[in-house]
Amino acid sequence: MSVRKIKLTSSEGTEFVVDADVANQSVIMRNMLENCEAHDAVIPLPDVTTPILAKVIEYCTHHRTGAPIPTDDANSVPKKTDNIGKWDTEFCQMDQETLFDLILAADHLDIKPLLDLACATVANMIHNKSPEEIRQTFNILNDFSLAEISKDNERMEQK
Amino acid sequence: MALCKRRRLSDAFSSRPQKPNKRTFLSSSHPLAIKPLGNYYFESTNPAFKGSCRTSGLGFIAALSDELILDVIERFLEPRDLCRLAETSRVLYVFAHHDDLWRTWTVNEFRGNFTWSGTWRATYLKTNNPSYEIQENDTPVQVSDFYSDTLYQPFYCASASMEPFMGVENVERRSNLSMAEFVTDYAIPNKPVIITDIVTQWPAFGKWNDTYFLERYGDVRFRAEVVDIELRNYYRYAHNQRDESPLYLFDKKFVRDCPDIADDFEVPEYFREDYFSVLGNERPDYRWLIVGPARSGSTFHKDPNSTSAWNAVITGSKKWIMYPPDTVPPGVFTSEGSWRAAALTMSILTRQHVHPPLTWLNLLLDESEVTSPVSLMEWHLNFYKKIHQIQPRPIEAICRAGEVMFVPNGWWHMVVNLEDSIAITQNYVGAHNLLNVLRFLRDKPNQVSGVSDTDGFYIKFREAFQKAYPGFLERIEKEETEKRLTTWERLKDGGSRFSFGFVSDDE
């Protein structure tokens, strides 16, 4: 029996053909496909650009035989960010704009492992950094007034 | 109680800017002076408008929605990281003071042993480091050029009044109700009612209040959502908080843990059938003591295992909204994937001017997981007005001290405490819902709750019941079959059209 193929189109109209088990890692797409019997299903994704969709497909293709998608924890516990595998770490080497677009896409398409991976990558850029280092990493402007800084410092010193 | 997943409505359908929303214009101000998104559009028409500090204060992170940023912080960062983020920019300072984050961290790390200090943030910092001094009179940094519904909403919901939502009560109230009348008028037709002359006879009535409980049971640990907390500590929190959804004390072991408390109340005679009792200690959870301040309560849900319930208010008052079993209340979506699938499908298909297929609507009919707005106030602000657009109208009622509400099996219900309240609730299986319960246990084992072995529960209950009441089950099952056959015969003969729900029209 041949594997079912799905056509995904990006916001620019670029078509990607993927196997069903790749698309099924997106809960959104999985639900849509379960209710659609057609063999030539097309899922338009007008909110995902071509390069981001390519990255999503790259991730889902690599992880297609991975563990079943984990369900949400009832209590959110801070997730470990130090056990990211080699392939995943290399996959996340990208400029920040792409990384954040990937977070948005993974959230939009409901691909939890990818969302978690991208968020953990961002978290690792913040962990144990000083405020000035964080500002430099993300191009954040220090917009506190002098009065606000001294008020703040008093409070923060107590931690 | 079935756990209900909660989602913020603000990002439900897209991250595109929302249209200006009159409802979010407010003159009362947030402690950090932030404003809802609607104010941005309004203020931007003013020539002196300086814009928002969001983009410069977040840098590359600005690409994410406020809700996603909160998600990253809550799930992947630690309190220390957040304190550092607070020093980077004014908008991140606002994120760092978002109390919901600190509540999650406090509860996860300290369970019920926190030192309540007015806000969850102060509480975490104080519990973590007892020498931390809370600056009570200090004004925090004012960030009036940050506009965010996600961050503003909890403050607004915590401050808003329930007054506009006190609709006309349309539930029946009865006193001097005989057992036979209860069965005929309410149990069999599966209809809610408030009974007014039972609880007033209990020793608890007039005796139970916060002061009495504190004195008598102050050191007892009770269950409040995900934590076990000493009542004394719970009250310290409950009487001095401004949460949108206050932590709610809902304890199933109170009879065991509170000496003599069982002497102060008794199960009303109408509800004494209790067929799960045939299971002895292996019965599902069935009775709870409920204590909570104003704004605490439960969003829409159905009671577990298709049981019926009664809820007696001993002190305080509760607002109820109830929908019959086949009507999904406004704002409630069932089944995890369907919420997002529905949203995505709708946004795609409406853009292409295609009517969405009916198939995705079927996803909504599986009630295995219920998704509902985050808080009771948020539901009221967004969905209460829709009550008039759906048939049938719901039951609305305010159950006051001394009254008991009958919640028939399968009914959707939402309850809000209007003030500090103490109540007792019990679920039960009686003759009128026994067959429903058996059907539920048999057909929906994945939704069975309150027991450890959900798959084997149907068989276990059926066997225990037959042992305790031999022949009873066969008799009522036979009666039910005969009733259906009679109905079918009547319909076949071209009798008047009517439906019990399992006879479908040809549509």
Tab-separated table of N, CA, C and O in Angstrom, chain B residues 274-321:
chain	number	residue	atom	x	y	z
B	274	ASP	N	-27.649	5.726	46.771
B	274	ASP	CA	-26.225	5.984	46.618
B	274	ASP	C	-25.587	4.700	46.125
B	274	ASP	O	-24.856	4.019	46.832
B	275	TYR	N	-25.887	4.324	44.904
B	275	TYR	CA	-25.558	2.985	44.434
B	275	TYR	C	-24.072	2.716	44.315
B	275	TYR	O	-23.637	1.584	44.351
B	276	PHE	N	-23.277	3.775	44.183
B	276	PHE	CA	-21.829	3.521	44.151
B	276	PHE	C	-21.326	2.992	45.504
B	276	PHE	O	-20.210	2.480	45.598
B	277	SER	N	-22.158	3.114	46.527
B	277	SER	CA	-21.724	2.636	47.846
B	277	SER	C	-21.532	1.123	47.860
B	277	SER	O	-20.833	0.598	48.728
B	278	VAL	N	-22.097	0.427	46.859
B	278	VAL	CA	-21.879	-1.032	46.811
B	278	VAL	C	-20.403	-1.365	46.610
B	278	VAL	O	-19.979	-2.492	46.823
B	279	LEU	N	-19.627	-0.376	46.194
B	279	LEU	CA	-18.205	-0.611	45.953
B	279	LEU	C	-17.352	-0.361	47.189
B	279	LEU	O	-16.132	-0.549	47.144
B	280	GLY	N	-17.988	0.074	48.289
B	280	GLY	CA	-17.237	0.305	49.530
B	280	GLY	C	-16.109	1.302	49.313
B	280	GLY	O	-16.300	2.363	48.729
B	281	ASN	N	-14.911	0.908	49.748
B	281	ASN	CA	-13.778	1.833	49.660
B	281	ASN	C	-13.297	2.073	48.244
B	281	ASN	O	-12.482	2.959	48.011
B	282	GLU	N	-13.777	1.265	47.322
B	282	GLU	CA	-13.306	1.434	45.942
B	282	GLU	C	-14.232	2.322	45.140
B	282	GLU	O	-14.124	2.417	43.925
B	283	ARG	N	-15.173	2.980	45.820
B	283	ARG	CA	-16.097	3.839	45.105
B	283	ARG	C	-15.372	5.088	44.608
B	283	ARG	O	-14.368	5.516	45.189
B	284	PRO	N	-15.880	5.705	43.539
B	284	PRO	CA	-15.255	6.948	43.077
B	284	PRO	C	-15.419	8.049	44.118
B	284	PRO	O	-16.303	7.973	44.982
B	285	ASP	N	-14.601	9.067	44.016
B	285	ASP	CA	-14.754	10.248	44.873
B	285	ASP	C	-16.187	10.723	44.763
B	285	ASP	O	-16.757	10.747	43.669
B	286	TYR	N	-16.778	11.105	45.890
B	286	TYR	CA	-18.190	11.458	45.791
B	286	TYR	C	-18.647	12.636	46.621
B	286	TYR	O	-19.762	13.117	46.444
B	287	ARG	N	-17.829	13.120	47.576
B	287	ARG	CA	-18.320	14.258	48.347
B	287	ARG	C	-17.173	15.208	48.647
B	287	ARG	O	-16.039	14.789	48.894
B	288	TRP	N	-17.505	16.509	48.596
B	288	TRP	CA	-16.497	17.523	48.761
B	288	TRP	C	-16.977	18.646	49.670
B	288	TRP	O	-18.149	19.031	49.631
B	289	LEU	N	-16.043	19.172	50.441
B	289	LEU	CA	-16.276	20.416	51.160
B	289	LEU	C	-15.703	21.512	50.272
B	289	LEU	O	-14.583	21.380	49.769
B	290	ILE	N	-16.489	22.575	50.032
B	290	ILE	CA	-16.028	23.621	49.119
B	290	ILE	C	-15.965	24.953	49.854
B	290	ILE	O	-16.973	25.440	50.360
B	291	VAL	N	-14.773	25.528	49.871
B	291	VAL	CA	-14.600	26.828	50.520
B	291	VAL	C	-13.909	27.749	49.523
B	291	VAL	O	-12.913	27.365	48.921
B	292	GLY	N	-14.429	28.958	49.351
B	292	GLY	CA	-13.767	29.857	48.407
B	292	GLY	C	-14.256	31.278	48.511
B	292	GLY	O	-15.390	31.519	48.958
B	293	PRO	N	-13.393	32.247	48.116
B	293	PRO	CA	-13.787	33.655	48.138
B	293	PRO	C	-14.568	34.023	46.873
B	293	PRO	O	-14.729	33.192	45.973
B	294	ALA	N	-15.004	35.253	46.809
B	294	ALA	CA	-15.686	35.742	45.605
B	294	ALA	C	-14.774	35.534	44.399
B	294	ALA	O	-13.565	35.629	44.492
B	295	ARG	N	-15.359	35.223	43.282
B	295	ARG	CA	-14.688	34.993	41.995
B	295	ARG	C	-14.156	33.570	41.845
B	295	ARG	O	-13.784	33.174	40.752
B	296	SER	N	-14.096	32.816	42.942
B	296	SER	CA	-13.693	31.416	42.778
B	296	SER	C	-14.915	30.638	42.298
B	296	SER	O	-16.041	31.078	42.459
B	297	GLY	N	-14.662	29.475	41.702
B	297	GLY	CA	-15.790	28.682	41.212
B	297	GLY	C	-15.333	27.686	40.171
B	297	GLY	O	-14.144	27.397	40.061
B	298	SER	N	-16.263	27.158	39.418
B	298	SER	CA	-15.958	26.178	38.368
B	298	SER	C	-16.544	26.631	37.047
B	298	SER	O	-17.722	26.976	36.987
B	299	THR	N	-15.734	26.567	35.983
B	299	THR	CA	-16.256	26.858	34.651
B	299	THR	C	-17.064	25.659	34.166
B	299	THR	O	-17.095	24.612	34.808
B	300	PHE	N	-17.689	25.810	33.012
B	300	PHE	CA	-18.644	24.802	32.548
B	300	PHE	C	-18.055	23.391	32.517
B	300	PHE	O	-16.989	23.157	31.981
B	301	HIS	N	-18.796	22.461	33.090
B	301	HIS	CA	-18.400	21.066	33.042
B	301	HIS	C	-19.632	20.202	33.289
B	301	HIS	O	-20.685	20.713	33.709
B	302	LYS	N	-19.480	18.916	33.036
B	302	LYS	CA	-20.506	17.947	33.432
B	302	LYS	C	-19.929	17.120	34.567
B	302	LYS	O	-18.724	16.841	34.573
B	303	ASP	N	-20.735	16.730	35.493
B	303	ASP	CA	-20.214	15.959	36.626
B	303	ASP	C	-19.788	14.555	36.184
B	303	ASP	O	-20.319	14.003	35.230
B	304	PRO	N	-18.818	13.980	36.895
B	304	PRO	CA	-18.210	12.742	36.426
B	304	PRO	C	-19.158	11.554	36.401
B	304	PRO	O	-20.110	11.487	37.189
B	305	ASN	N	-18.871	10.642	35.504
B	305	ASN	CA	-19.526	9.329	35.455
B	305	ASN	C	-21.038	9.422	35.295
B	305	ASN	O	-21.768	8.500	35.666
B	306	SER	N	-21.519	10.506	34.784
B	306	SER	CA	-22.954	10.720	34.576
B	306	SER	C	-23.757	10.686	35.887
B	306	SER	O	-24.942	10.344	35.897
B	307	THR	N	-23.112	11.047	36.993
B	307	THR	CA	-23.828	11.074	38.268
B	307	THR	C	-24.678	12.335	38.371
B	307	THR	O	-24.442	13.313	37.667
B	308	SER	N	-25.645	12.303	39.276
B	308	SER	CA	-26.369	13.519	39.647
B	308	SER	C	-25.708	14.090	40.889
B	308	SER	O	-24.888	13.423	41.525
B	309	ALA	N	-26.074	15.323	41.248
B	309	ALA	CA	-25.393	15.946	42.387
B	309	ALA	C	-26.320	16.895	43.124
B	309	ALA	O	-27.345	17.330	42.598
B	310	TRP	N	-25.940	17.172	44.364
B	310	TRP	CA	-26.587	18.256	45.093
B	310	TRP	C	-25.498	19.134	45.675
B	310	TRP	O	-24.411	18.663	45.968
B	311	ASN	N	-25.792	20.422	45.794
B	311	ASN	CA	-24.800	21.394	46.252
B	311	ASN	C	-25.485	22.304	47.263
B	311	ASN	O	-26.398	23.059	46.916
B	312	ALA	N	-25.081	22.187	48.535
B	312	ALA	CA	-25.742	22.926	49.612
B	312	ALA	C	-24.866	24.068	50.081
B	312	ALA	O	-23.713	23.851	50.467
B	313	VAL	N	-25.416	25.285	50.055
B	313	VAL	CA	-24.667	26.454	50.510
B	313	VAL	C	-24.955	26.665	51.989
B	313	VAL	O	-26.104	26.856	52.378
B	314	ILE	N	-23.919	26.628	52.803
B	314	ILE	CA	-24.120	26.821	54.243
B	314	ILE	C	-23.912	28.277	54.607
B	314	ILE	O	-24.645	28.842	55.415
B	315	THR	N	-22.928	28.903	53.978
B	315	THR	CA	-22.776	30.340	54.154
B	315	THR	C	-22.246	30.926	52.850
B	315	THR	O	-21.488	30.278	52.138
B	316	GLY	N	-22.700	32.152	52.534
B	316	GLY	CA	-22.279	32.768	51.277
B	316	GLY	C	-23.357	32.625	50.214
B	316	GLY	O	-24.522	32.406	50.522
B	317	SER	N	-22.970	32.773	48.936
B	317	SER	CA	-23.937	32.604	47.854
B	317	SER	C	-23.208	32.265	46.560
B	317	SER	O	-22.070	32.695	46.344
B	318	LYS	N	-23.899	31.506	45.710
B	318	LYS	CA	-23.299	31.049	44.455
B	318	LYS	C	-24.223	31.366	43.291
B	318	LYS	O	-25.425	31.125	43.366
B	319	LYS	N	-23.619	31.834	42.206
B	319	LYS	CA	-24.393	32.042	40.990
B	319	LYS	C	-24.223	30.821	40.103
B	319	LYS	O	-23.119	30.347	39.886
B	320	TRP	N	-25.345	30.313	39.587
B	320	TRP	CA	-25.348	29.123	38.736
B	320	TRP	C	-25.835	29.470	37.339
B	320	TRP	O	-26.782	30.238	37.184
B	321	ILE	N	-25.163	28.874	36.330
B	321	ILE	CA	-25.740	28.853	34.987
B	321	ILE	C	-25.694	27.397	34.536
B	321	ILE	O	-24.652	26.762	34.623
